[in-house]
Coordinates of C-alpha atoms and ligand atoms in Angstrom, one line a residue:
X1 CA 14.7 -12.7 -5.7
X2 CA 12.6 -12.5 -2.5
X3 CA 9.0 -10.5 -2.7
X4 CA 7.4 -9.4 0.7
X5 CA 3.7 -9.2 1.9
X6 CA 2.7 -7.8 5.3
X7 CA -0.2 -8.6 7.1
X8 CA -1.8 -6.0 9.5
X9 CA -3.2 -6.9 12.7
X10 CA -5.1 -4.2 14.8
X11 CA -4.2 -4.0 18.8
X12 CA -7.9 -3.1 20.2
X13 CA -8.1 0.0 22.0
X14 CA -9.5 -1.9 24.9
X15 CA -6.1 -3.5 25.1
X16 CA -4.5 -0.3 24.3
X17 CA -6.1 1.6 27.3
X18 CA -5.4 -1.2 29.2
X19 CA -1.7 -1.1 28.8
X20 CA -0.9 2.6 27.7
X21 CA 3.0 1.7 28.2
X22 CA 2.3 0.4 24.6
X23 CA 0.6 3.2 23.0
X24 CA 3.5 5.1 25.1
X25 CA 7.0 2.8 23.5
X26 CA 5.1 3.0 20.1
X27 CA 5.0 6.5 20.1
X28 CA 8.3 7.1 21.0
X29 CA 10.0 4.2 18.3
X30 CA 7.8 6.5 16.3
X31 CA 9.5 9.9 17.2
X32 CA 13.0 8.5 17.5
X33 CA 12.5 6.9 13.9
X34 CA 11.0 10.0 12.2
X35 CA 14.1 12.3 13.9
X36 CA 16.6 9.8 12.8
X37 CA 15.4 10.1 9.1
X38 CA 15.6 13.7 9.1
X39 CA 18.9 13.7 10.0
X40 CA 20.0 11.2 8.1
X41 CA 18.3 12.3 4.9
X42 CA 20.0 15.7 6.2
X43 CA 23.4 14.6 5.9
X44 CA 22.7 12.7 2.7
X45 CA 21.6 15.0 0.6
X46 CA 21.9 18.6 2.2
X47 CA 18.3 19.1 2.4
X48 CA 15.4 19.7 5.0
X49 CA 12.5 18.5 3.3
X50 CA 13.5 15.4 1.0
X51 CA 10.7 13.8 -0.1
X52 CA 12.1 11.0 -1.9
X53 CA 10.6 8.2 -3.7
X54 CA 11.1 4.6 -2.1
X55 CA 13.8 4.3 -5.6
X56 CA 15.7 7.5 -4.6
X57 CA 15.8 6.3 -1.4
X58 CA 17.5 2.7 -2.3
X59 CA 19.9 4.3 -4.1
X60 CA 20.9 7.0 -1.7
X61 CA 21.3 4.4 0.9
X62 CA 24.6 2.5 0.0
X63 CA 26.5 0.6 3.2
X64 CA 28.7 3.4 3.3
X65 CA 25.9 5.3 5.0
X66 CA 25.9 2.2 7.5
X67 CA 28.1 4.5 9.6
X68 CA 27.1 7.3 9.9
X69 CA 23.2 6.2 10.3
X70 CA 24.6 3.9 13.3
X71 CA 26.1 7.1 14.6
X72 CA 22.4 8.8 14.2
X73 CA 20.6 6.2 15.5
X74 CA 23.2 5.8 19.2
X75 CA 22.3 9.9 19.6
X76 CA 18.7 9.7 18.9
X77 CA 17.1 6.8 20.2
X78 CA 18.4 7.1 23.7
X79 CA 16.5 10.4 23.7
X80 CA 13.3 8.5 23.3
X81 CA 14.5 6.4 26.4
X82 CA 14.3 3.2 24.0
X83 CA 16.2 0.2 25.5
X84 CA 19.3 -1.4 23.8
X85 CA 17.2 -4.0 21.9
X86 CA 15.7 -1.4 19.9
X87 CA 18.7 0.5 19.5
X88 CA 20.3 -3.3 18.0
X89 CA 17.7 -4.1 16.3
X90 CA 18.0 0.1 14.4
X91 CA 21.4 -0.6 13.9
X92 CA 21.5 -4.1 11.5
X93 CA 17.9 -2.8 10.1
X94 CA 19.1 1.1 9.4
X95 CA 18.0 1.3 5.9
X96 CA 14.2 -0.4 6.9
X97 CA 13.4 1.9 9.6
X98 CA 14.3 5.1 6.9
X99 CA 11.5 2.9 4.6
X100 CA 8.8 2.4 7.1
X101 CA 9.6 4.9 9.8
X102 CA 9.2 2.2 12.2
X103 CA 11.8 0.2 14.5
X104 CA 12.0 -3.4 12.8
X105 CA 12.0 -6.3 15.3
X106 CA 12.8 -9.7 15.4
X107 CA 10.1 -12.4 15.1
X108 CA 9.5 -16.2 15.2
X109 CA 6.4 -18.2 14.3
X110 CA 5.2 -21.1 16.3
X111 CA 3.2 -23.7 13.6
X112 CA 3.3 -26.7 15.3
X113 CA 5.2 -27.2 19.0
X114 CA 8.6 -25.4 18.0
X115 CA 10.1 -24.3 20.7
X116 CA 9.9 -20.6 21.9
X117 CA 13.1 -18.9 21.6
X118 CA 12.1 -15.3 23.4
X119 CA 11.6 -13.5 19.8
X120 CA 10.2 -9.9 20.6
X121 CA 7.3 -10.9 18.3
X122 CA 6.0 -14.3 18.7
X123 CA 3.5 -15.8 16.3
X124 CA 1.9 -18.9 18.1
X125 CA -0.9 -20.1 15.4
X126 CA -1.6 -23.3 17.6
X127 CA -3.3 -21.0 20.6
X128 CA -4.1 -18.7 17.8
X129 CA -2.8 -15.5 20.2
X130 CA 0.7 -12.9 19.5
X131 CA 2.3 -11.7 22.0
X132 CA 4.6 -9.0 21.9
X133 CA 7.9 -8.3 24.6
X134 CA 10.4 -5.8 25.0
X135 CA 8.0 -3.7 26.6
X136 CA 7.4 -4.0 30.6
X137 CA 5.2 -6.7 30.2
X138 CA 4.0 -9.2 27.6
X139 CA 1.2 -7.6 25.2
X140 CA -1.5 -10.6 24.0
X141 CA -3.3 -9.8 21.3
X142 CA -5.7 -12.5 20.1
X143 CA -5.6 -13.7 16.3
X144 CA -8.5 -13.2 14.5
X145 CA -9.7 -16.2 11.8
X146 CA -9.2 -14.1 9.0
X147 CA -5.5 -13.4 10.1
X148 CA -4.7 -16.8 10.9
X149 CA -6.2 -18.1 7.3
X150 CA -4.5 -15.3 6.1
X151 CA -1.2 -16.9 7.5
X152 CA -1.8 -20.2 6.3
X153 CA -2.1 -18.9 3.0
X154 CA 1.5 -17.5 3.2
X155 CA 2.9 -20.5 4.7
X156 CA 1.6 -22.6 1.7
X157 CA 3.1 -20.5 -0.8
X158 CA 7.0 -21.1 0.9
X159 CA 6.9 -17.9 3.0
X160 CA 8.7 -17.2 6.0
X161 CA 7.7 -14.5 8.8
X162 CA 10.6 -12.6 8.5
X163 CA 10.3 -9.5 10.7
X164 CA 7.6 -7.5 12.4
X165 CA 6.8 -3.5 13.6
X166 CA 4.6 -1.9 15.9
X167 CA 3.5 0.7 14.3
X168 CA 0.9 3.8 15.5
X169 CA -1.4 6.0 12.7
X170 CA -0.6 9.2 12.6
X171 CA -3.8 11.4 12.2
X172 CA -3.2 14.4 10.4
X173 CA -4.2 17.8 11.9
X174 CA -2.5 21.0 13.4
X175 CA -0.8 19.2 15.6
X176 CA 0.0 15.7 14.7
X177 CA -1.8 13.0 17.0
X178 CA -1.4 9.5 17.2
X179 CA -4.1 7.1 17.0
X180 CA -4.6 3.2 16.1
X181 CA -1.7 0.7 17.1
X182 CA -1.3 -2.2 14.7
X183 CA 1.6 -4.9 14.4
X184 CA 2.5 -5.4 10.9
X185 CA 3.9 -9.2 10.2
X186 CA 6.2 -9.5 7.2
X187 CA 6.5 -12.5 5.2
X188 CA 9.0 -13.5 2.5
X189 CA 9.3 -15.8 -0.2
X190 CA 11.5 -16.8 -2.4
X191 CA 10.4 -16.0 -6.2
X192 CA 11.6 -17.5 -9.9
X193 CA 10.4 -14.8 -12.5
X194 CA 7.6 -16.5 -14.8
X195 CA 8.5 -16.4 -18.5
X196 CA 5.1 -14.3 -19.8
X197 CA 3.0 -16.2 -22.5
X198 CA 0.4 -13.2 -22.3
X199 CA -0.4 -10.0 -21.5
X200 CA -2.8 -8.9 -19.0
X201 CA -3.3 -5.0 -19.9
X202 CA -4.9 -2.7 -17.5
X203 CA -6.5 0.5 -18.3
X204 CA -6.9 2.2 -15.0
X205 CA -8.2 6.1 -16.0
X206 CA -11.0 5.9 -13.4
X207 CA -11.8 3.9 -10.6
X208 CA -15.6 4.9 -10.5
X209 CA -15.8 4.3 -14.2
X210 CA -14.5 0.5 -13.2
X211 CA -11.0 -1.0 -14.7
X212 CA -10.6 -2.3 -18.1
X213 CA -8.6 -5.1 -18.4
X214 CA -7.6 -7.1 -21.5
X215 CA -6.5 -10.5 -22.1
X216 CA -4.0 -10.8 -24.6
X217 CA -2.8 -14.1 -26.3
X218 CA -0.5 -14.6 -29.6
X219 CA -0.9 -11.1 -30.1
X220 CA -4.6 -10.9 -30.1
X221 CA -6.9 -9.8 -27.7
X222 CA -8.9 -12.8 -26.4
X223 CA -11.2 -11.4 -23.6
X224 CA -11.9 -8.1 -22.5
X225 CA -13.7 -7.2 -19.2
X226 CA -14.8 -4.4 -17.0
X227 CA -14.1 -4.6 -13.3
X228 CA -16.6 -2.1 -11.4
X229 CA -18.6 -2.7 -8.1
X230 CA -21.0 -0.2 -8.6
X231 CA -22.6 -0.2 -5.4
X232 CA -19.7 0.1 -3.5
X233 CA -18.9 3.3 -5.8
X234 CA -22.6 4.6 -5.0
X235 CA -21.9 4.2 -1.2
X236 CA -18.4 5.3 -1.7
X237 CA -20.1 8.5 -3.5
X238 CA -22.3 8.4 -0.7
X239 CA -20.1 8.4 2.1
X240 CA -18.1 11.3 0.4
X241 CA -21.1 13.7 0.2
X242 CA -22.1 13.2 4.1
X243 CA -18.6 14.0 4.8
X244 CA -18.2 17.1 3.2
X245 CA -21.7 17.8 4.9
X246 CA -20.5 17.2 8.9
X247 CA -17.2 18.6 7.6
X248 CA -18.9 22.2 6.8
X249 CA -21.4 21.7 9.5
X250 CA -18.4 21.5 12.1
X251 CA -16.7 24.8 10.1
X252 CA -20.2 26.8 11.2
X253 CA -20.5 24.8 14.9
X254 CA -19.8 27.6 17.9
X255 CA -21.0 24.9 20.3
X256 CA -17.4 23.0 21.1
X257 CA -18.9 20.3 22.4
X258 CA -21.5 20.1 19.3
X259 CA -18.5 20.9 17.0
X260 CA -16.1 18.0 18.4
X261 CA -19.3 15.3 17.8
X262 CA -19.9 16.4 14.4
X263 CA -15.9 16.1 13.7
X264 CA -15.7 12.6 15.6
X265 CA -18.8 11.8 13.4
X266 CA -17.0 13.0 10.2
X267 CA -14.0 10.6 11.1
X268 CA -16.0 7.9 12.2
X269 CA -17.2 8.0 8.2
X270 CA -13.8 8.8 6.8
X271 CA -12.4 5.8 8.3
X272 CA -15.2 3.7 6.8
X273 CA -14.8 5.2 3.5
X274 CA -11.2 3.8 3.7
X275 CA -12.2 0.5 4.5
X276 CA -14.4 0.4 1.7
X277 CA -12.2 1.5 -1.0
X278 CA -9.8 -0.4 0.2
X279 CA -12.5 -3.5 0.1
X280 CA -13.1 -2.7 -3.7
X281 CA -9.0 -2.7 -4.7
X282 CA -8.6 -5.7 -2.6
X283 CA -11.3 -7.0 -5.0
X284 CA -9.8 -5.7 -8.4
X285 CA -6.4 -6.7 -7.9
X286 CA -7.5 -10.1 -6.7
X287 CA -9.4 -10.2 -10.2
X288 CA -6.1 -9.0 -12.2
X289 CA -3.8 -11.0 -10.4
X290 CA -5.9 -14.3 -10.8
X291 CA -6.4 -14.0 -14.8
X292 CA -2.7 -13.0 -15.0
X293 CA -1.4 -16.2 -13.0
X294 CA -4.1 -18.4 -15.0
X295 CA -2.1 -17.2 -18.4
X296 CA 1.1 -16.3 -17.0
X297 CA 1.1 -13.2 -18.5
X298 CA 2.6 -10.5 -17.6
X299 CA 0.9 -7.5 -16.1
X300 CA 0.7 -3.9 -18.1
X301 CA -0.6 -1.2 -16.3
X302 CA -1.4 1.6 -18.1
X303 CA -0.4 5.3 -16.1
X304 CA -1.4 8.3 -16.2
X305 CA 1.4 10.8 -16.4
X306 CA 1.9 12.3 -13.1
X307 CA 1.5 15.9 -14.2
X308 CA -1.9 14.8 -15.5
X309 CA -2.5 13.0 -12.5
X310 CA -2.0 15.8 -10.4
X311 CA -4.1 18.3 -12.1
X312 CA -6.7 16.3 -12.3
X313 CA -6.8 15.4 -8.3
X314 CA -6.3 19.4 -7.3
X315 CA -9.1 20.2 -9.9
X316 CA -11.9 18.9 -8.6
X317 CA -13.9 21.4 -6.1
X318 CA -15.9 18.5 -4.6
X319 CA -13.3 16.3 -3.8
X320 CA -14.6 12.7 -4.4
X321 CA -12.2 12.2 -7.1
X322 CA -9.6 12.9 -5.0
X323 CA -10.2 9.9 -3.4
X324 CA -11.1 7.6 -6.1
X325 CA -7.6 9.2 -7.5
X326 CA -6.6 7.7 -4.0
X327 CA -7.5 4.4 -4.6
X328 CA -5.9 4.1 -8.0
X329 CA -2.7 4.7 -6.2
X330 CA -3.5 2.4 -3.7
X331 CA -4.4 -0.4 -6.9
X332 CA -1.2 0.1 -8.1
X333 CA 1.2 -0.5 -5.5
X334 CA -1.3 -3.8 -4.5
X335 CA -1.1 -5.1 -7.8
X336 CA 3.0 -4.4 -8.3
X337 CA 3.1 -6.4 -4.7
X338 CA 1.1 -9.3 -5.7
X339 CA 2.9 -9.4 -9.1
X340 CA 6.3 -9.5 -7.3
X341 CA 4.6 -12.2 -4.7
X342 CA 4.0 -14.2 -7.6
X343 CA 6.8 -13.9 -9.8
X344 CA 4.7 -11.9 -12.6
X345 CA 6.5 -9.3 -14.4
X346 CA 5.2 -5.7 -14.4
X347 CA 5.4 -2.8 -16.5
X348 CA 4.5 0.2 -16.1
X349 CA 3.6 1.8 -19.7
X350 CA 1.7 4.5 -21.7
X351 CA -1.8 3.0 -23.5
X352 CA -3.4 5.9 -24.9
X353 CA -7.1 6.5 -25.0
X354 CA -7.1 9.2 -27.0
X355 CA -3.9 8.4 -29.8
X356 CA -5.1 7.1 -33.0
X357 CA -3.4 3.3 -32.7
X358 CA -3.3 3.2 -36.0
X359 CA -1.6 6.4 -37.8
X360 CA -0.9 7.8 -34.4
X361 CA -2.7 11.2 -34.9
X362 CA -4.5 13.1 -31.7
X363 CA -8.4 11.5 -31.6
X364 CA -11.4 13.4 -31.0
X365 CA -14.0 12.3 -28.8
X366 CA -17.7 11.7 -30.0
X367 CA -21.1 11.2 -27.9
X368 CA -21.2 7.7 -25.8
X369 CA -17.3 8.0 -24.6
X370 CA -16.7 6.9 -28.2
X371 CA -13.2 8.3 -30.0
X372 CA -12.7 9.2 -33.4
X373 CA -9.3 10.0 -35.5
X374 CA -10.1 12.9 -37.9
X375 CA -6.7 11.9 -40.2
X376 CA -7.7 8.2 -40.8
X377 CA -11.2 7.7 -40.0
X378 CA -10.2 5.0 -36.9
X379 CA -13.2 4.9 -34.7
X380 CA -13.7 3.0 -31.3
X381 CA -14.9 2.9 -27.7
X382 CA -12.8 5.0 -25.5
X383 CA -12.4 2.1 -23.3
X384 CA -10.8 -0.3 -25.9
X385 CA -8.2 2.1 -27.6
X386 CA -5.5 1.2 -24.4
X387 CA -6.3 -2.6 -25.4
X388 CA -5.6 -1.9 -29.2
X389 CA -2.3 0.2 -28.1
X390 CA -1.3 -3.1 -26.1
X391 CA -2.1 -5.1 -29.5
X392 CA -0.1 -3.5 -31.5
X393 CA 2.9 -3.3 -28.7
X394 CA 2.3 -7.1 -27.9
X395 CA 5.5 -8.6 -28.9
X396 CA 7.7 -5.9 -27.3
X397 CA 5.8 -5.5 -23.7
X398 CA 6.2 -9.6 -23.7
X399 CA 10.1 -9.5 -24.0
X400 CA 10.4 -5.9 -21.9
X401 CA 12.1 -6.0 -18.9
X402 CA 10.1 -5.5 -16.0
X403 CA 10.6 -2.0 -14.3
X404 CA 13.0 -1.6 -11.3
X405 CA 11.5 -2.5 -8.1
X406 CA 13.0 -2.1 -4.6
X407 CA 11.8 -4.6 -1.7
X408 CA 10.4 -1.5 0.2
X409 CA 6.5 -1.5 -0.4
X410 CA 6.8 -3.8 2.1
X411 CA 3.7 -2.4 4.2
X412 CA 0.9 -2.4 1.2
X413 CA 0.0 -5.8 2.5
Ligands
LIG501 ZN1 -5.7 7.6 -37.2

């Protein structure tokens, strides 16, 4: 089984204003993927909007498709004015650039003195620089230390860089702009599954309330710990208010000029906020992951149903769950990645908080987050009822098979 991590690495604007033939051919592989996706997902299932799942998605693409996406992709990407190479490279990667929106290409890294054989993405971790052709001229981005340590990593595990896009944010809006240009390197690696000895069990209701994660062993829970950075929540909680305050500033601003600072402002912040959270999952699911591959255990993650899930996120007036809802989502995906990168299994299960574990009746919740069952007198923390759930379901989450998973969250890094 091969698992797949991607590393993103940021084209500065300086370069990009430099060279605006790049931000240019990224925008277009952009377009031309987006309209060949329509239309494929068109002819496939006999809708407009699809909005499929990455699952869906794998199993609606079968090679029978092959031809008619080929057909798709001749019509479209011409229109964009790409050049054959990208039009090739569409054709043997059709179902990929349905998955990422993006134009895969092909890439080589240099380690030591290999020679150069005129990949359109070449690696070159000796002069610690990428350079990227196809486009009029050569685009050099420099490498920073964390990417190249990054890389090493990778390589030391048995990965290979396998393929690489360009890719371009989209900023949402009225009308859709286009804003950051990054080059995403994927790496692949051959796994062997891990035969689970424990279970790692992961209670993630809240992100601002931090993660509770258990450690089970023989059936018995052996350590228990919370995983909260509670600064980073207070300036996440921070960041969010001062938002929403430029945000309804901007909404009263006649003053354009004013108006368009206090919305640049407002971004500037947003894009921070990202960073952050993402900072604090990177953290989290480093945590997880580590304790998991120290017991070999596999990883149970305990979800929310998604109807639950989605009335709590349209809810809340303010907003700042929303985006601790966010990163929950985003801890997910990173922590089914890593699992896969590592040959753990992971499940996907129900561990209630508020089920009695022990006659099963609905529990009522008492002062200090504690829980209570009214039919059998069971009484706990709120926070360690989804470890006793995963106690008493040891033996069958150890032997369960781990949940489908498709090689298509490919950009979660
Ligand atoms: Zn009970």
């Amino acid at each position: 089984m091969y698992a797949y991590r991607t590393l993103r690495v940021e084209i500065p604007w300086r370069l990009v204003e430099e060279r605006p033939d790049v931000l240019d051919l990224v925008t277009r592989m952009r377009l031309a993927a987006e309209e060949y996706v329509r239309r494929l997902l068109k002819e496939v299932t006999g809708q407009e909007e699809s909005g499929l799942t990455a699952e869906e998605l794998d199993r609606l693409l079968t090679p029978d498709r092959r031809e008619l996406a080929v057909k798709i992709i001749e019509e479209v990407f011409p229109k964009y004015d790409l050049k054959k190479y990208f039009v090739n490279q569409g054709k043997v990667f059709w179902r990929d650039v349905v998955f990422h929106r993006a134009v895969p290409l092909d890439a080589q890294l240099r380690i030591e003195n290999e020679r150069d054989v005129g990949r359109a993405v070449f690696v070159d971790l000796r002069s610690e620089v990428l350079k990227v052709r196809r486009l009029n001229e050569t685009f050099v981005v420099r490498l920073r230390r964390n990417d190249i340590a990054w890389i090493r990593e990778r390589l030391e595990e048995g990965a290979k860089l396998k393929l690489a896009f360009l890719g371009v944010e989209r900023r949402r809006g009225r009308e859709p702009t286009y804003g950051k240009l990054y080059i995403a390197l994927v790496f692949a690696r051959e796994t062997a599954p891990v035969e689970p000895k424990a279970v790692v069990a992961v209670d993630v209701n809240r992100l601002d309330h931090g993660i509770m994660v258990g450690l089970l062993v023989d059936g018995k829970i052996v350590r228990r710990m919370r995983l909260l950075d509670e600064g980073a929540v207070r300036e996440l909680r921070r960041l969010h208010e001062e938002i929403s305050r430029l945000d309804e500033r901007a909404a009263r601003e006649a003053d354009p000029a004013r108006k368009r600072r206090l919305e640049d402002r407002a971004r500037h912040l947003a894009s921070k906020r990202f960073r952050k959270m993402r900072d604090v999952v990177i953290r989290i699911a480093g945590e997880i992951i580590k304790l998991a591959r120290e017991h070999q255990a596999v990883i149970v993650l305990d979800t929310m149903e998604d109807e639950s899930y989605r009335e709590l996120k349209e809810g809340d007036g303010s907003g700042v769950r929303k985006h601790f809802l966010d990163g929950l989502g985003q801890l997910r995906r990173r922590l089914q990645t890593l699992a896969e990168w590592y040959g753990l299994p992971y499940l996907e299960e129900r561990l209630y908080s508020t089920i009695c574990p022990r006659c099963g009746a609905k529990m009522e919740g008492l002062s200090n987050r504690r829980m209570h069952c009214p039919s059998c007198g069971f009484s706990d923390h709120r926070d360690n009822v989804p470890l006793i759930w995963a106690k008493k379901r040891y033996w069958e989450l150890l032997q369960k098979q781990p949940a489908f998973s498709a090689t298509i969250l490919l950009l979660t890094s």
